[in-house]
Amino acid sequence: MAEVKKIAVIAGDGIGPEVVAEAEKVLKRTEELFGYKFQTEHALFGGIAIDEKGTPLPQETLDICQKADAVLLGAVGGPKWDNNPKELRPETGLLGIRKALGLFSNLRPAVVFDCLKDASTLKAEVLEGTDLIVVRELTGGIYFGEKFRRETENGQEAVDTCAYNVNEVERIVRQAFEIAQKRRKKLASVDKANVLETSRLWREVVIKVAPEYPDVELEHVLVDNCAMQLLRRPSSFDVIVTENMFGDILSDEAAMLTGSIGMLSSASLGEGSFGLYEPVHGSAPDIAGQNLANPIATILSVALMFRMTFGYADAADAIERAVSDVLNAGHRTGDIAVDKSKAIGTTEMGDMIVAAIKK
Ligand code: IPM
Ligand code: MG
């Protein structure tokens, strides 16, 4: 009998509950087919938690996550909470959960699916073969540095501090080298070492650890140049490692290369096997509750969880294969459909994928 794996399920806001419901169908199907056992526990987080508990990240939610082996997250946020004070914003909950769970590493793959290459705004010949992953540092830098306002003779001034210590840089850089070793063995370390002190430290650390990974071809790329090269030669990148804010920006850019943000999954990891898995897309309040959202990114997040946290490669492969089979058969949700009149809904897409999972 398989060991019971505990999964904290955070549906969140907007389309979150709809896409998570489809992912849960996939969990159930893999239990039936592969004999794995999952125990799911739902927790409130984000806007809905602000409404029901008065805080975006209730202690109870954190407890459920801390007791779990992995977290599956839908999406959080929406216009309803956009003008709230900082403590009552869903984003604050997101930063809080990353820090509290020690998730210092955020992996965001950007893969151009062959059958969808015309969905991008970029030319198909530029995108051909693009398969990269952004490894973003997630619990340091300007996001978490000291922030304050002060009065000056020129009026009010706002300050955000960007700080990184050697340990914070080294652990993420090592993880990126290890990921590169399992892929095409190319690592681009992105910084702004021509201007920023944190970037100069970043680059020193990369140079110090690089000799331990002699099989990985390393390049240092300045962040502005990287933004440009991502559009010019996306397929030449394999692994990109960078600090928190550069990673935030570059991972959105990389996602758009694929033209299918509704297809991309992500993982946030700490030191052990524990991980938080979520689609790259947001809560899409404009289409929420209408059975229009694409559940594939969340379903692929389950596959990523199986592979990275549980080591269930057989079930992960089966889910990924089911997704490609359904796409290859021509089924599309509205976001990726060329002929929108033939688009299917969230639940139909989920049911088709579930039916296509084979042992
Ligand atoms: C992301 C998001 C968040 C971030 C926001 C919502 C706080 O943009 O996960 O990329 O900046 O990290
Ligand atoms: Mg972002």
Short mmCIF file of C-alpha atoms and ligand atoms in Angstrom, two decimals:
data_model
loop_
_atom_site.label_atom_id
_atom_site.label_comp_id
_atom_site.label_asym_id
_atom_site.label_seq_id
_atom_site.Cartn_x
_atom_site.Cartn_y
_atom_site.Cartn_z
CA MET A 1 0.00 0.00 0.00
CA ALA A 2 1.37 3.36 -1.00
CA GLU A 3 2.24 5.88 1.68
CA VAL A 4 -0.45 8.55 2.09
CA LYS A 5 0.77 11.90 0.76
CA LYS A 6 -0.77 14.99 2.30
CA ILE A 7 -1.60 17.78 -0.11
CA ALA A 8 -2.75 21.19 1.08
CA VAL A 9 -5.12 22.55 -1.54
CA ILE A 10 -5.51 26.31 -1.84
CA ALA A 11 -8.05 27.19 -4.49
CA GLY A 12 -7.84 30.94 -3.93
CA ASP A 13 -9.67 33.57 -5.97
CA GLY A 14 -11.00 34.19 -9.48
CA ILE A 15 -10.56 31.14 -11.70
CA GLY A 16 -8.51 29.43 -8.93
CA PRO A 17 -11.35 27.22 -7.64
CA GLU A 18 -12.34 26.15 -11.17
CA VAL A 19 -8.87 25.08 -12.30
CA VAL A 20 -8.07 23.44 -8.97
CA ALA A 21 -11.27 21.36 -9.17
CA GLU A 22 -10.03 19.89 -12.47
CA ALA A 23 -6.61 19.17 -10.98
CA GLU A 24 -8.30 17.35 -8.10
CA LYS A 25 -10.10 15.11 -10.61
CA VAL A 26 -6.68 14.25 -11.99
CA LEU A 27 -5.41 13.42 -8.49
CA LYS A 28 -8.33 11.11 -7.95
CA ARG A 29 -7.82 9.36 -11.29
CA THR A 30 -4.13 8.73 -10.61
CA GLU A 31 -5.04 7.21 -7.24
CA GLU A 32 -7.37 4.77 -9.03
CA LEU A 33 -4.91 3.92 -11.78
CA PHE A 34 -1.59 3.89 -9.96
CA GLY A 35 -2.58 2.98 -6.41
CA TYR A 36 -1.16 6.15 -4.87
CA LYS A 37 -2.95 7.66 -1.88
CA PHE A 38 -3.53 11.34 -1.39
CA GLN A 39 -5.12 13.11 1.50
CA THR A 40 -6.18 16.60 0.53
CA GLU A 41 -7.01 19.41 2.90
CA HIS A 42 -8.48 22.68 1.66
CA ALA A 43 -7.29 25.97 3.10
CA LEU A 44 -8.31 29.60 2.69
CA PHE A 45 -5.79 32.01 1.23
CA GLY A 46 -5.71 35.33 -0.62
CA GLY A 47 -8.77 37.48 -1.20
CA ILE A 48 -11.24 34.90 0.03
CA ALA A 49 -9.27 34.62 3.28
CA ILE A 50 -9.34 38.41 3.66
CA ASP A 51 -13.13 38.30 3.28
CA GLU A 52 -13.71 35.35 5.58
CA LYS A 53 -10.88 35.59 8.12
CA GLY A 54 -9.68 39.19 7.90
CA THR A 55 -6.17 38.26 6.73
CA PRO A 56 -4.74 36.94 3.44
CA LEU A 57 -2.72 34.22 5.18
CA PRO A 58 -4.54 32.81 8.24
CA GLN A 59 -2.39 30.89 10.73
CA GLU A 60 -4.63 27.86 10.19
CA THR A 61 -3.72 27.85 6.49
CA LEU A 62 -0.04 28.02 7.30
CA ASP A 63 -0.45 25.11 9.74
CA ILE A 64 -2.19 23.00 7.08
CA CYS A 65 0.61 23.76 4.61
CA GLN A 66 3.35 23.04 7.13
CA LYS A 67 1.85 19.64 7.92
CA ALA A 68 1.50 18.74 4.25
CA ASP A 69 4.01 17.12 1.88
CA ALA A 70 3.11 19.57 -0.88
CA VAL A 71 0.80 22.49 -1.63
CA LEU A 72 -1.36 22.90 -4.71
CA LEU A 73 -2.32 26.53 -5.28
CA GLY A 74 -4.81 27.93 -7.80
CA ALA A 75 -4.47 31.70 -8.00
CA VAL A 76 -5.02 34.69 -5.75
CA GLY A 77 -6.03 38.31 -6.10
CA GLY A 78 -8.57 40.43 -7.90
CA PRO A 79 -9.82 44.01 -8.30
CA LYS A 80 -11.94 43.72 -5.16
CA TRP A 81 -8.82 43.85 -2.97
CA ASP A 82 -6.60 46.04 -5.17
CA ASN A 83 -7.10 49.20 -3.14
CA ASN A 84 -6.76 47.56 0.26
CA PRO A 85 -3.95 48.57 2.64
CA LYS A 86 -0.82 46.42 2.35
CA GLU A 87 -1.70 43.99 5.20
CA LEU A 88 -5.03 43.25 3.55
CA ARG A 89 -3.77 42.49 0.08
CA PRO A 90 -3.60 38.98 -1.42
CA GLU A 91 -0.04 39.68 -2.68
CA THR A 92 1.10 40.20 0.90
CA GLY A 93 -0.21 36.72 1.68
CA LEU A 94 1.74 35.33 -1.27
CA LEU A 95 5.01 36.85 -0.10
CA GLY A 96 4.22 35.70 3.47
CA ILE A 97 3.60 32.07 2.51
CA ARG A 98 6.81 31.93 0.43
CA LYS A 99 8.86 33.24 3.35
CA ALA A 100 7.10 31.17 6.03
CA LEU A 101 7.50 27.94 4.07
CA GLY A 102 11.13 28.72 3.16
CA LEU A 103 10.44 28.51 -0.57
CA PHE A 104 13.56 30.26 -1.82
CA SER A 105 13.54 28.79 -5.29
CA ASN A 106 10.91 29.33 -7.94
CA LEU A 107 11.08 27.26 -11.12
CA ARG A 108 9.16 28.60 -14.08
CA PRO A 109 9.53 26.60 -17.24
CA ALA A 110 8.63 28.18 -20.58
CA VAL A 111 8.10 25.54 -23.22
CA VAL A 112 6.76 26.20 -26.68
CA PHE A 113 4.31 23.38 -27.33
CA ASP A 114 4.66 22.34 -30.94
CA CYS A 115 0.95 22.23 -31.63
CA LEU A 116 0.57 25.77 -30.22
CA LYS A 117 3.48 27.60 -31.81
CA ASP A 118 1.17 29.85 -33.77
CA ALA A 119 -0.43 31.05 -30.54
CA SER A 120 2.56 33.30 -29.75
CA THR A 121 2.89 36.91 -30.88
CA LEU A 122 6.44 36.04 -32.00
CA LYS A 123 7.38 34.42 -35.29
CA ALA A 124 7.23 30.62 -35.16
CA GLU A 125 10.76 30.30 -36.63
CA VAL A 126 12.24 32.35 -33.76
CA LEU A 127 10.45 30.21 -31.18
CA GLU A 128 11.21 26.83 -32.72
CA GLY A 129 12.72 24.54 -30.07
CA THR A 130 12.32 26.95 -27.15
CA ASP A 131 12.46 25.03 -23.89
CA LEU A 132 13.88 27.05 -21.02
CA ILE A 133 13.40 27.37 -17.30
CA VAL A 134 13.73 30.48 -15.18
CA VAL A 135 15.09 29.74 -11.70
CA ARG A 136 14.06 32.75 -9.65
CA GLU A 137 15.28 33.51 -6.14
CA LEU A 138 12.06 33.94 -4.19
CA THR A 139 12.62 35.03 -0.60
CA GLY A 140 15.24 37.79 -0.78
CA GLY A 141 16.22 40.96 -2.58
CA ILE A 142 14.15 44.10 -2.91
CA TYR A 143 10.90 42.22 -2.23
CA PHE A 144 11.92 41.52 1.35
CA GLY A 145 14.37 44.33 2.14
CA GLU A 146 13.59 47.19 4.51
CA LYS A 147 10.94 49.58 3.16
CA PHE A 148 9.95 52.93 4.54
CA ARG A 149 8.98 56.50 3.81
CA ARG A 150 10.59 59.65 5.18
CA GLU A 151 10.13 63.37 4.90
CA THR A 152 12.84 65.30 3.07
CA GLU A 153 13.16 68.94 2.09
CA ASN A 154 11.89 67.90 -1.37
CA GLY A 155 8.80 66.21 0.06
CA GLN A 156 8.15 62.61 0.91
CA GLU A 157 10.70 59.99 -0.11
CA ALA A 158 10.16 56.21 -0.38
CA VAL A 159 12.92 53.65 0.11
CA ASP A 160 13.08 49.96 -0.86
CA THR A 161 16.27 48.12 0.04
CA CYS A 162 17.77 45.30 -1.96
CA ALA A 163 19.98 42.96 0.07
CA TYR A 164 21.44 39.51 -0.55
CA ASN A 165 23.88 37.53 1.55
CA VAL A 166 26.30 34.94 0.21
CA ASN A 167 24.27 32.01 1.53
CA GLU A 168 21.08 33.19 -0.14
CA VAL A 169 22.85 33.51 -3.47
CA GLU A 170 24.81 30.29 -3.18
CA ARG A 171 21.86 27.98 -2.44
CA ILE A 172 19.83 29.17 -5.43
CA VAL A 173 22.82 29.21 -7.77
CA ARG A 174 23.76 25.65 -6.77
CA GLN A 175 20.22 24.50 -7.37
CA ALA A 176 20.28 26.10 -10.83
CA PHE A 177 23.57 24.38 -11.70
CA GLU A 178 22.07 21.05 -10.60
CA ILE A 179 18.97 21.61 -12.71
CA ALA A 180 21.18 22.50 -15.70
CA GLN A 181 23.12 19.28 -15.21
CA LYS A 182 19.88 17.34 -15.69
CA ARG A 183 18.92 19.34 -18.80
CA ARG A 184 21.00 20.68 -21.71
CA LYS A 185 23.83 21.80 -19.36
CA LYS A 186 23.67 25.51 -20.10
CA LEU A 187 23.26 28.16 -17.41
CA ALA A 188 22.75 31.88 -17.90
CA SER A 189 23.27 33.83 -14.67
CA VAL A 190 21.46 37.14 -14.96
CA ASP A 191 22.47 40.21 -12.97
CA LYS A 192 23.16 43.94 -13.21
CA ALA A 193 26.77 43.72 -12.06
CA ASN A 194 27.71 46.87 -13.98
CA VAL A 195 25.58 48.92 -11.55
CA LEU A 196 24.35 47.04 -8.45
CA GLU A 197 26.41 45.86 -5.49
CA THR A 198 24.06 42.92 -4.84
CA SER A 199 24.67 41.87 -8.45
CA ARG A 200 28.43 42.10 -8.02
CA LEU A 201 28.18 39.76 -5.01
CA TRP A 202 25.85 37.51 -7.00
CA ARG A 203 28.40 37.24 -9.82
CA GLU A 204 31.29 36.56 -7.39
CA VAL A 205 29.34 33.67 -5.88
CA VAL A 206 28.50 32.23 -9.30
CA ILE A 207 32.16 32.43 -10.32
CA LYS A 208 33.22 30.79 -7.05
CA VAL A 209 30.90 27.75 -7.33
CA ALA A 210 31.07 27.29 -11.13
CA PRO A 211 34.24 25.10 -11.11
CA GLU A 212 32.27 22.48 -9.15
CA TYR A 213 29.99 22.07 -12.18
CA PRO A 214 32.52 21.77 -15.03
CA ASP A 215 30.01 20.06 -17.31
CA VAL A 216 27.75 23.15 -17.30
CA GLU A 217 28.44 25.91 -19.80
CA LEU A 218 28.02 29.21 -17.96
CA GLU A 219 27.30 32.68 -19.30
CA HIS A 220 26.79 35.92 -17.35
CA VAL A 221 24.12 38.10 -18.91
CA LEU A 222 23.13 41.60 -17.82
CA VAL A 223 19.41 41.76 -17.15
CA ASP A 224 18.58 44.36 -19.80
CA ASN A 225 20.48 42.38 -22.38
CA CYS A 226 18.75 39.19 -21.25
CA ALA A 227 15.34 40.81 -21.81
CA MET A 228 16.48 41.50 -25.37
CA GLN A 229 18.10 38.10 -26.03
CA LEU A 230 14.93 36.33 -24.83
CA LEU A 231 13.12 37.84 -27.79
CA ARG A 232 16.01 37.41 -30.20
CA ARG A 233 17.30 33.91 -29.46
CA PRO A 234 14.90 32.24 -26.98
CA SER A 235 15.81 28.71 -28.03
CA SER A 236 19.47 29.21 -27.08
CA PHE A 237 18.57 29.46 -23.37
CA ASP A 238 18.37 26.39 -21.17
CA VAL A 239 18.43 27.46 -17.49
CA ILE A 240 18.31 31.11 -16.43
CA VAL A 241 19.09 31.88 -12.78
CA THR A 242 18.45 35.28 -11.30
CA GLU A 243 17.42 37.30 -8.26
CA ASN A 244 13.85 37.88 -7.15
CA MET A 245 12.72 40.97 -9.08
CA PHE A 246 14.66 40.28 -12.28
CA GLY A 247 13.13 36.78 -12.18
CA ASP A 248 9.64 38.20 -11.72
CA ILE A 249 10.00 40.30 -14.85
CA LEU A 250 11.91 37.84 -17.03
CA SER A 251 9.61 34.93 -16.20
CA ASP A 252 6.59 36.90 -17.43
CA GLU A 253 8.46 37.71 -20.62
CA ALA A 254 9.51 34.09 -21.06
CA ALA A 255 5.95 32.88 -20.46
CA MET A 256 4.65 35.10 -23.22
CA LEU A 257 7.10 33.59 -25.70
CA THR A 258 5.00 30.47 -25.51
CA GLY A 259 1.80 32.37 -26.26
CA SER A 260 0.02 30.07 -23.87
CA ILE A 261 0.28 31.25 -20.31
CA GLY A 262 -2.68 28.97 -19.56
CA MET A 263 -0.36 26.01 -20.10
CA LEU A 264 2.57 26.81 -17.83
CA SER A 265 3.10 25.30 -14.41
CA SER A 266 5.57 26.29 -11.72
CA ALA A 267 7.19 24.96 -8.59
CA SER A 268 8.47 26.77 -5.51
CA LEU A 269 10.93 24.74 -3.48
CA GLY A 270 12.95 24.96 -0.30
CA GLU A 271 15.70 22.73 1.09
CA GLY A 272 13.90 19.38 1.21
CA SER A 273 11.36 17.70 -1.06
CA PHE A 274 8.45 19.94 0.05
CA GLY A 275 7.12 22.18 -2.68
CA LEU A 276 4.31 24.54 -3.62
CA TYR A 277 2.94 24.05 -7.11
CA GLU A 278 0.83 26.51 -9.04
CA PRO A 279 -0.02 27.65 -12.54
CA VAL A 280 2.00 30.63 -13.81
CA HIS A 281 -1.19 32.49 -14.76
CA GLY A 282 -3.13 34.67 -12.35
CA SER A 283 -6.70 34.66 -11.07
CA ALA A 284 -8.20 36.12 -14.31
CA PRO A 285 -11.20 37.74 -12.59
CA ASP A 286 -12.63 38.77 -15.98
CA ILE A 287 -13.42 35.15 -16.91
CA ALA A 288 -13.99 33.71 -13.42
CA GLY A 289 -17.04 31.54 -12.78
CA GLN A 290 -17.85 31.10 -16.48
CA ASN A 291 -16.25 27.72 -17.20
CA LEU A 292 -13.82 29.46 -19.61
CA ALA A 293 -10.46 29.03 -17.87
CA ASN A 294 -7.80 26.67 -19.15
CA PRO A 295 -7.12 24.06 -16.43
CA ILE A 296 -4.00 22.65 -18.13
CA ALA A 297 -1.41 24.72 -16.22
CA THR A 298 -2.84 23.52 -12.89
CA ILE A 299 -3.08 19.93 -14.11
CA LEU A 300 0.56 20.11 -15.26
CA SER A 301 1.42 21.53 -11.82
CA VAL A 302 0.15 18.25 -10.37
CA ALA A 303 2.48 16.38 -12.74
CA LEU A 304 5.36 18.58 -11.59
CA MET A 305 4.47 17.87 -7.95
CA PHE A 306 4.47 14.12 -8.64
CA ARG A 307 7.85 14.35 -10.31
CA MET A 308 9.66 16.74 -7.97
CA THR A 309 8.17 16.16 -4.52
CA PHE A 310 6.83 12.59 -4.60
CA GLY A 311 9.08 10.94 -7.18
CA TYR A 312 6.02 9.51 -8.97
CA ALA A 313 7.49 9.77 -12.47
CA ASP A 314 5.09 7.16 -13.90
CA ALA A 315 2.00 9.15 -12.98
CA ALA A 316 3.65 12.45 -13.98
CA ASP A 317 4.45 11.04 -17.43
CA ALA A 318 0.91 9.72 -17.76
CA ILE A 319 -0.62 13.13 -16.98
CA GLU A 320 1.69 14.96 -19.37
CA ARG A 321 0.96 12.41 -22.09
CA ALA A 322 -2.79 12.78 -21.52
CA VAL A 323 -2.50 16.56 -21.92
CA SER A 324 -0.61 16.25 -25.21
CA ASP A 325 -3.01 13.60 -26.50
CA VAL A 326 -5.99 15.85 -25.86
CA LEU A 327 -4.26 18.84 -27.48
CA ASN A 328 -3.08 16.78 -30.45
CA ALA A 329 -6.67 15.64 -30.95
CA GLY A 330 -7.45 19.32 -31.51
CA HIS A 331 -9.29 20.19 -28.28
CA ARG A 332 -8.70 23.74 -27.05
CA THR A 333 -9.99 26.09 -24.39
CA GLY A 334 -10.70 29.66 -25.54
CA ASP A 335 -7.27 31.06 -24.62
CA ILE A 336 -5.43 28.76 -27.04
CA ALA A 337 -8.13 28.14 -29.65
CA VAL A 338 -7.62 29.57 -33.13
CA ASP A 339 -11.31 29.10 -33.90
CA LYS A 340 -12.89 30.45 -30.68
CA SER A 341 -16.32 29.14 -31.67
CA LYS A 342 -15.03 25.58 -31.26
CA ALA A 343 -13.49 26.19 -27.83
CA ILE A 344 -14.42 23.86 -24.98
CA GLY A 345 -14.93 24.76 -21.33
CA THR A 346 -12.85 24.21 -18.19
CA THR A 347 -14.74 21.13 -17.01
CA GLU A 348 -14.84 19.55 -20.49
CA MET A 349 -11.08 19.99 -20.85
CA GLY A 350 -10.54 18.50 -17.38
CA ASP A 351 -12.80 15.52 -18.12
CA MET A 352 -11.05 14.83 -21.42
CA ILE A 353 -7.63 14.85 -19.79
CA VAL A 354 -8.85 12.60 -16.97
CA ALA A 355 -10.26 10.16 -19.53
CA ALA A 356 -6.98 10.19 -21.47
CA ILE A 357 -4.77 9.23 -18.49
CA LYS A 358 -3.50 5.71 -19.00
CA LYS A 359 -1.31 3.54 -16.87
C1 IPM B 1 4.50 36.43 -9.30
C2 IPM B 1 3.65 37.63 -8.99
C3 IPM B 1 3.94 38.07 -7.56
C4 IPM B 1 5.40 38.43 -7.48
C5 IPM B 1 3.06 39.22 -7.06
C6 IPM B 1 1.59 38.94 -7.25
C7 IPM B 1 3.37 39.56 -5.63
O1 IPM B 1 3.88 38.65 -9.90
O2 IPM B 1 4.35 35.40 -8.62
O3 IPM B 1 5.30 36.51 -10.22
O4 IPM B 1 5.76 39.56 -7.81
O5 IPM B 1 6.19 37.58 -7.08
MG MG B 2 5.14 38.09 -11.50
#
